[in-house]
mmCIF file of C-alpha atoms in Angstrom:
data_model
loop_
_atom_site.group_PDB
_atom_site.id
_atom_site.type_symbol
_atom_site.label_atom_id
_atom_site.label_comp_id
_atom_site.label_asym_id
_atom_site.label_seq_id
_atom_site.Cartn_x
_atom_site.Cartn_y
_atom_site.Cartn_z
ATOM 1 C CA UNK B 17 -12.707 -6.988 7.566
ATOM 2 C CA UNK B 18 -9.020 -6.164 7.527
ATOM 3 C CA UNK B 19 -9.401 -4.286 10.338
ATOM 4 C CA UNK B 20 -9.324 -6.619 12.524
ATOM 5 C CA UNK B 21 -6.299 -7.744 11.604
ATOM 6 C CA UNK B 22 -4.637 -4.231 10.209
ATOM 7 C CA UNK B 23 -5.713 -2.121 12.995
ATOM 8 C CA UNK B 24 -4.075 -3.098 15.862
ATOM 9 C CA UNK B 25 -0.748 -4.102 13.841
ATOM 10 C CA UNK B 26 -0.628 -0.591 12.626
ATOM 11 C CA UNK B 27 -2.813 1.754 14.851
ATOM 12 C CA UNK B 28 -2.848 -0.310 17.513
ATOM 13 C CA UNK B 29 -6.783 -1.357 18.018
ATOM 14 C CA UNK B 30 -9.628 -2.085 16.340
ATOM 15 C CA UNK B 31 -11.772 0.393 14.329
ATOM 16 C CA UNK B 32 -14.346 2.292 16.276
ATOM 17 C CA UNK B 33 -16.960 0.442 14.002
ATOM 18 C CA UNK B 34 -16.005 -2.927 14.944
ATOM 19 C CA UNK B 35 -16.053 -2.114 18.396
ATOM 20 C CA UNK B 36 -19.417 -0.606 18.349
ATOM 21 C CA UNK B 37 -20.718 -3.807 15.972
ATOM 22 C CA UNK B 38 -19.188 -6.646 18.733
ATOM 23 C CA UNK B 39 -18.876 -4.511 21.298
ATOM 24 C CA UNK B 40 -17.761 -6.235 24.716
ATOM 25 C CA UNK B 41 -17.174 -9.928 23.010
ATOM 26 C CA UNK B 42 -14.289 -8.510 21.253
ATOM 27 C CA UNK B 43 -11.190 -8.003 23.495
ATOM 28 C CA UNK B 44 -9.864 -4.524 24.589
ATOM 29 C CA UNK B 45 -6.235 -3.498 24.573
ATOM 30 C CA UNK B 46 -4.715 -1.605 27.480
ATOM 31 C CA UNK B 47 -2.617 1.574 26.378
ATOM 32 C CA UNK B 48 0.942 -0.106 27.025
ATOM 33 C CA UNK B 49 -0.490 -3.589 25.188
ATOM 34 C CA UNK B 50 -1.571 -1.062 21.988
ATOM 35 C CA UNK B 51 1.294 0.635 21.838
ATOM 36 C CA UNK B 52 3.625 -2.660 21.606
ATOM 37 C CA UNK B 53 2.199 -3.966 18.812
ATOM 38 C CA UNK B 54 1.026 -0.765 17.317
ATOM 39 C CA UNK B 55 3.383 -0.434 13.982
ATOM 40 C CA UNK B 56 4.304 -3.768 14.518
ATOM 41 C CA UNK B 57 3.625 -4.784 10.641
ATOM 42 C CA UNK B 58 6.185 -5.333 8.010
ATOM 43 C CA UNK B 59 4.180 -5.635 5.206
ATOM 44 C CA UNK B 60 0.571 -6.336 4.042
ATOM 45 C CA UNK B 61 0.202 -10.107 2.182
ATOM 46 C CA UNK B 62 -2.959 -10.184 1.309
ATOM 47 C CA UNK B 63 -4.732 -14.228 -0.738
ATOM 48 C CA UNK B 64 -6.881 -13.262 -3.777
ATOM 49 C CA UNK B 65 -9.168 -15.076 -6.175
ATOM 50 C CA UNK B 66 -12.621 -13.346 -6.063
ATOM 51 C CA UNK B 67 -13.995 -10.176 -4.692
ATOM 52 C CA UNK B 68 -17.213 -10.108 -2.738
ATOM 53 C CA UNK B 69 -18.626 -5.959 -2.783
ATOM 54 C CA UNK B 70 -20.856 -4.529 0.363
ATOM 55 C CA UNK B 71 -23.529 -2.638 1.044
ATOM 56 C CA UNK B 72 -24.595 -1.034 4.757
ATOM 57 C CA UNK B 73 -27.456 -3.490 6.346
ATOM 58 C CA UNK B 74 -29.065 -2.675 9.992
ATOM 59 C CA UNK B 75 -27.333 -3.972 12.411
ATOM 60 C CA UNK B 76 -29.318 -7.444 13.656
ATOM 61 C CA UNK B 77 -30.786 -6.916 17.513
ATOM 62 C CA UNK B 78 -29.600 -10.067 19.916
ATOM 63 C CA UNK B 79 -26.964 -12.968 19.226
ATOM 64 C CA UNK B 80 -25.339 -12.608 16.496
ATOM 65 C CA UNK B 81 -22.488 -14.535 14.981
ATOM 66 C CA UNK B 82 -19.289 -12.786 12.470
ATOM 67 C CA UNK B 83 -21.011 -12.109 9.223
ATOM 68 C CA UNK B 84 -23.827 -10.429 10.839
ATOM 69 C CA UNK B 85 -21.393 -8.218 12.906
ATOM 70 C CA UNK B 86 -20.008 -6.883 9.614
ATOM 71 C CA UNK B 87 -23.609 -5.444 9.246
ATOM 72 C CA UNK B 88 -23.635 -5.607 5.269
ATOM 73 C CA UNK B 89 -25.171 -7.601 2.689
ATOM 74 C CA UNK B 90 -23.166 -9.416 0.286
ATOM 75 C CA UNK B 91 -22.694 -10.541 -3.210
ATOM 76 C CA UNK B 92 -20.152 -11.449 -5.768
ATOM 77 C CA UNK B 93 -20.578 -8.572 -8.770
ATOM 78 C CA UNK B 94 -21.111 -5.091 -8.547
ATOM 79 C CA UNK B 95 -24.466 -5.612 -10.203
ATOM 80 C CA UNK B 96 -25.575 -8.583 -8.225
ATOM 81 C CA UNK B 97 -28.948 -7.840 -6.083
ATOM 82 C CA UNK B 98 -27.246 -7.207 -2.169
ATOM 83 C CA UNK B 99 -29.771 -9.920 -0.656
ATOM 84 C CA UNK B 100 -27.349 -12.153 1.366
ATOM 85 C CA UNK B 101 -25.182 -11.089 4.625
ATOM 86 C CA UNK B 102 -23.446 -14.224 3.980
ATOM 87 C CA UNK B 103 -20.678 -14.562 1.667
ATOM 88 C CA UNK B 104 -22.009 -15.862 -1.779
ATOM 89 C CA UNK B 105 -21.477 -19.268 -3.907
ATOM 90 C CA UNK B 106 -20.896 -17.979 -7.312
ATOM 91 C CA UNK B 107 -18.383 -15.429 -8.255
ATOM 92 C CA UNK B 108 -17.187 -13.834 -11.678
ATOM 93 C CA UNK B 109 -13.692 -13.120 -12.724
ATOM 94 C CA UNK B 110 -12.920 -9.313 -11.198
ATOM 95 C CA UNK B 111 -9.517 -8.381 -11.947
ATOM 96 C CA UNK B 112 -11.014 -4.365 -11.070
ATOM 97 C CA UNK B 113 -11.856 -6.351 -7.713
ATOM 98 C CA UNK B 114 -8.047 -6.874 -7.507
ATOM 99 C CA UNK B 115 -6.813 -3.464 -8.579
ATOM 100 C CA UNK B 116 -8.849 -1.560 -5.839
ATOM 101 C CA UNK B 117 -8.545 -3.383 -2.738
ATOM 102 C CA UNK B 118 -4.380 -2.601 -3.451
ATOM 103 C CA UNK B 119 -5.185 1.149 -3.255
ATOM 104 C CA UNK B 120 -7.478 0.510 -0.668
ATOM 105 C CA UNK B 121 -4.771 -0.431 1.604
ATOM 106 C CA UNK B 122 -2.371 1.128 0.386
ATOM 107 C CA UNK B 123 -4.602 5.046 1.514
ATOM 108 C CA UNK B 124 -6.289 2.884 4.815
ATOM 109 C CA UNK B 125 -2.542 1.523 6.014
ATOM 110 C CA UNK B 126 0.109 4.319 6.010
ATOM 111 C CA UNK B 127 1.575 3.425 2.672
ATOM 112 C CA UNK B 128 2.947 -0.522 4.096
ATOM 113 C CA UNK B 129 4.217 -2.250 1.394
ATOM 114 C CA UNK B 130 1.713 -4.904 -0.298
ATOM 115 C CA UNK B 131 2.802 -8.312 -1.822
ATOM 116 C CA UNK B 132 0.149 -10.612 -3.533
ATOM 117 C CA UNK B 133 0.724 -13.423 -1.989
ATOM 118 C CA UNK B 134 -2.035 -15.831 -3.721
ATOM 119 C CA UNK B 135 -3.718 -15.060 -7.143
ATOM 120 C CA UNK B 136 -5.208 -17.900 -9.272
ATOM 121 C CA UNK B 137 -7.978 -20.001 -10.995
ATOM 122 C CA UNK B 138 -8.770 -23.558 -9.545
ATOM 123 C CA UNK B 139 -9.191 -26.283 -12.682
ATOM 124 C CA UNK B 140 -12.221 -27.072 -10.718
ATOM 125 C CA UNK B 141 -14.047 -24.203 -12.953
ATOM 126 C CA UNK B 142 -11.886 -24.462 -16.021
ATOM 127 C CA UNK B 143 -12.586 -27.867 -16.807
ATOM 128 C CA UNK B 144 -15.407 -30.416 -17.248
ATOM 129 C CA UNK B 145 -14.980 -32.154 -13.562
ATOM 130 C CA UNK B 146 -16.645 -35.447 -12.282
ATOM 131 C CA UNK B 147 -17.968 -33.810 -9.229
ATOM 132 C CA UNK B 148 -17.355 -37.811 -7.279
ATOM 133 C CA UNK B 149 -13.856 -37.550 -8.131
ATOM 134 C CA UNK B 150 -13.218 -34.257 -9.559
ATOM 135 C CA UNK B 151 -11.695 -35.438 -12.585
ATOM 136 C CA UNK B 152 -11.697 -33.329 -15.901
ATOM 137 C CA UNK B 153 -12.159 -34.368 -18.991
ATOM 138 C CA UNK B 154 -9.232 -35.624 -20.394
ATOM 139 C CA UNK B 155 -9.192 -32.909 -22.997
ATOM 140 C CA UNK B 156 -9.616 -30.209 -21.679
ATOM 141 C CA UNK B 157 -6.368 -31.238 -18.608
ATOM 142 C CA UNK B 158 -4.035 -29.109 -20.605
ATOM 143 C CA UNK B 159 -5.459 -26.342 -22.456
ATOM 144 C CA UNK B 160 -6.594 -23.677 -20.016
ATOM 145 C CA UNK B 161 -7.038 -20.843 -21.543
ATOM 146 C CA UNK B 162 -9.204 -19.381 -18.916
ATOM 147 C CA UNK B 163 -6.558 -19.519 -16.876
ATOM 148 C CA UNK B 164 -4.699 -17.719 -18.731
ATOM 149 C CA UNK B 165 -7.077 -14.999 -19.590
ATOM 150 C CA UNK B 166 -7.562 -14.291 -15.861
ATOM 151 C CA UNK B 167 -3.511 -14.276 -14.910
ATOM 152 C CA UNK B 168 -3.654 -11.805 -17.704
ATOM 153 C CA UNK B 169 -5.981 -9.217 -16.460
ATOM 154 C CA UNK B 170 -5.686 -9.664 -12.799
ATOM 155 C CA UNK B 171 -1.655 -9.372 -13.458
ATOM 156 C CA UNK B 172 -2.756 -5.739 -15.518
ATOM 157 C CA UNK B 173 -5.066 -5.072 -13.089
ATOM 158 C CA UNK B 174 -1.891 -4.869 -9.332
ATOM 159 C CA UNK B 175 -0.219 -3.501 -12.529
ATOM 160 C CA UNK B 176 -2.896 -0.563 -12.733
ATOM 161 C CA UNK B 177 -2.971 0.097 -9.002
ATOM 162 C CA UNK B 178 1.072 0.118 -8.825
ATOM 163 C CA UNK B 179 0.739 3.139 -11.682
ATOM 164 C CA UNK B 180 -2.328 4.778 -9.332
ATOM 165 C CA UNK B 181 -0.107 4.690 -6.615
ATOM 166 C CA UNK B 182 -0.628 1.541 -4.635
ATOM 167 C CA UNK B 183 2.835 0.240 -3.448
ATOM 168 C CA UNK B 184 2.753 -3.339 -4.572
ATOM 169 C CA UNK B 185 6.458 -4.877 -4.250
ATOM 170 C CA UNK B 186 5.171 -8.505 -5.585
ATOM 171 C CA UNK B 187 2.569 -10.308 -7.187
ATOM 172 C CA UNK B 188 2.859 -14.459 -6.834
ATOM 173 C CA UNK B 189 0.719 -17.218 -8.624
ATOM 174 C CA UNK B 190 -0.994 -19.286 -7.446
ATOM 175 C CA UNK B 191 -0.068 -22.284 -7.797
ATOM 176 C CA UNK B 192 2.864 -23.767 -9.737
ATOM 177 C CA UNK B 193 1.461 -26.918 -9.294
ATOM 178 C CA UNK B 194 -1.839 -28.846 -8.049
ATOM 179 C CA UNK B 195 -1.242 -29.933 -5.014
ATOM 180 C CA UNK B 196 -3.239 -30.898 -1.789
ATOM 181 C CA UNK B 197 -5.180 -27.522 -1.422
ATOM 182 C CA UNK B 198 -6.329 -27.040 2.693
ATOM 183 C CA UNK B 199 -10.289 -26.681 1.631
ATOM 184 C CA UNK B 200 -10.800 -29.309 -1.315
ATOM 185 C CA UNK B 201 -7.801 -31.806 -1.223
ATOM 186 C CA UNK B 202 -7.142 -32.821 -4.717
ATOM 187 C CA UNK B 203 -10.032 -31.279 -6.352
ATOM 188 C CA UNK B 204 -9.412 -28.007 -6.389
ATOM 189 C CA UNK B 205 -5.561 -27.706 -8.335
ATOM 190 C CA UNK B 206 -4.648 -24.448 -9.318
ATOM 191 C CA UNK B 207 -1.586 -25.718 -10.680
ATOM 192 C CA UNK B 208 0.444 -24.658 -14.218
ATOM 193 C CA UNK B 209 1.593 -28.501 -14.173
ATOM 194 C CA UNK B 210 -0.699 -30.535 -14.400
ATOM 195 C CA UNK B 211 -0.166 -33.876 -11.283
ATOM 196 C CA UNK B 212 -1.485 -36.440 -12.485
ATOM 197 C CA UNK B 213 -2.403 -38.329 -8.765
ATOM 198 C CA UNK B 214 -3.432 -41.455 -10.171
ATOM 199 C CA UNK B 215 -0.084 -42.605 -11.358
ATOM 200 C CA UNK B 216 2.279 -43.264 -8.119
ATOM 201 C CA UNK B 217 5.129 -41.302 -10.646
ATOM 202 C CA UNK B 218 2.781 -38.343 -9.743
ATOM 203 C CA UNK B 219 4.436 -37.084 -13.280
ATOM 204 C CA UNK B 220 3.952 -33.000 -14.371
ATOM 205 C CA UNK B 221 2.961 -31.931 -17.603
ATOM 206 C CA UNK B 222 2.627 -28.512 -18.356
ATOM 207 C CA UNK B 223 -0.978 -26.696 -19.382
ATOM 208 C CA UNK B 224 -1.147 -23.489 -21.408
ATOM 209 C CA UNK B 225 -0.326 -21.769 -18.708
ATOM 210 C CA UNK B 226 3.033 -22.077 -17.858
ATOM 211 C CA UNK B 227 4.287 -21.789 -21.075
ATOM 212 C CA UNK B 228 2.457 -18.491 -21.459
ATOM 213 C CA UNK B 229 3.619 -16.964 -17.784
ATOM 214 C CA UNK B 230 7.473 -18.316 -18.692
ATOM 215 C CA UNK B 231 7.075 -16.057 -21.858
ATOM 216 C CA UNK B 232 5.519 -13.396 -19.990
ATOM 217 C CA UNK B 233 8.460 -13.739 -17.687
ATOM 218 C CA UNK B 234 11.072 -14.252 -20.348
ATOM 219 C CA UNK B 235 9.816 -11.166 -22.324
ATOM 220 C CA UNK B 236 8.638 -8.399 -19.773
ATOM 221 C CA UNK B 237 5.370 -8.422 -20.816
ATOM 222 C CA UNK B 238 3.492 -10.292 -23.752
ATOM 223 C CA UNK B 239 0.329 -10.020 -24.950
ATOM 224 C CA UNK B 240 -1.889 -12.854 -24.466
ATOM 225 C CA UNK B 241 -3.816 -12.606 -28.071
ATOM 226 C CA UNK B 242 -0.881 -12.814 -29.803
ATOM 227 C CA UNK B 243 0.648 -15.620 -27.610
ATOM 228 C CA UNK B 244 -1.978 -17.814 -27.125
ATOM 229 C CA UNK B 245 -2.061 -20.102 -30.154
ATOM 230 C CA UNK B 246 1.812 -20.737 -30.216
ATOM 231 C CA UNK B 247 1.637 -21.587 -26.212
ATOM 232 C CA UNK B 248 -1.547 -23.905 -26.835
ATOM 233 C CA UNK B 249 0.892 -25.703 -29.127
ATOM 234 C CA UNK B 250 3.393 -26.282 -27.192
ATOM 235 C CA UNK B 251 0.558 -27.592 -24.300
ATOM 236 C CA UNK B 252 -0.231 -30.122 -26.600
ATOM 237 C CA UNK B 253 3.026 -31.950 -27.676
#
């Protein structure tokens, strides 16, 4: 998937495997076009929320869609059976996956600077929701301990990748506060600050994750185990 975009921008052409699988449906570059686009990228920006692992799958004959062109079996974790060509619907937290992809991008694309532009966990998977409204149970709205754990482990994996030579230049949490999400409207907030969209004033309340992340930035790194009780106390105030 990276090769579809990064191949032309870094090397001036699509990967050979993509050419073989997609064939004449894949646009081709003239020599001058290839030289024109080659090396026109300043950095790589990725949005990472979960991992998808793949195994090789024989290429289907006949008419194929984008998923079939990839010629892989997909699964949500290393231990799941590789049975589907389509993206799985369940994704366990996998911070190791972020480390692996950061190291791969550095190795495969010439050490370009990399920015993790989005990384976070949605409220939908943290709280008990009414599926029709997307609303969380009242007692769960602010105490997003799972999000704190998610951020801690994914930030740690980003640091591991950096120590292993990945050219990571920045990391950004998604998101500062609940907003309208492109694919799910107001039902899938990622915010460290809760926004009450039922109130016209749109009041905001800091979740546990907001206090934890603020402390992390102020102290240049903190332990979740020693800080979670204190930040949880502040989140309830």
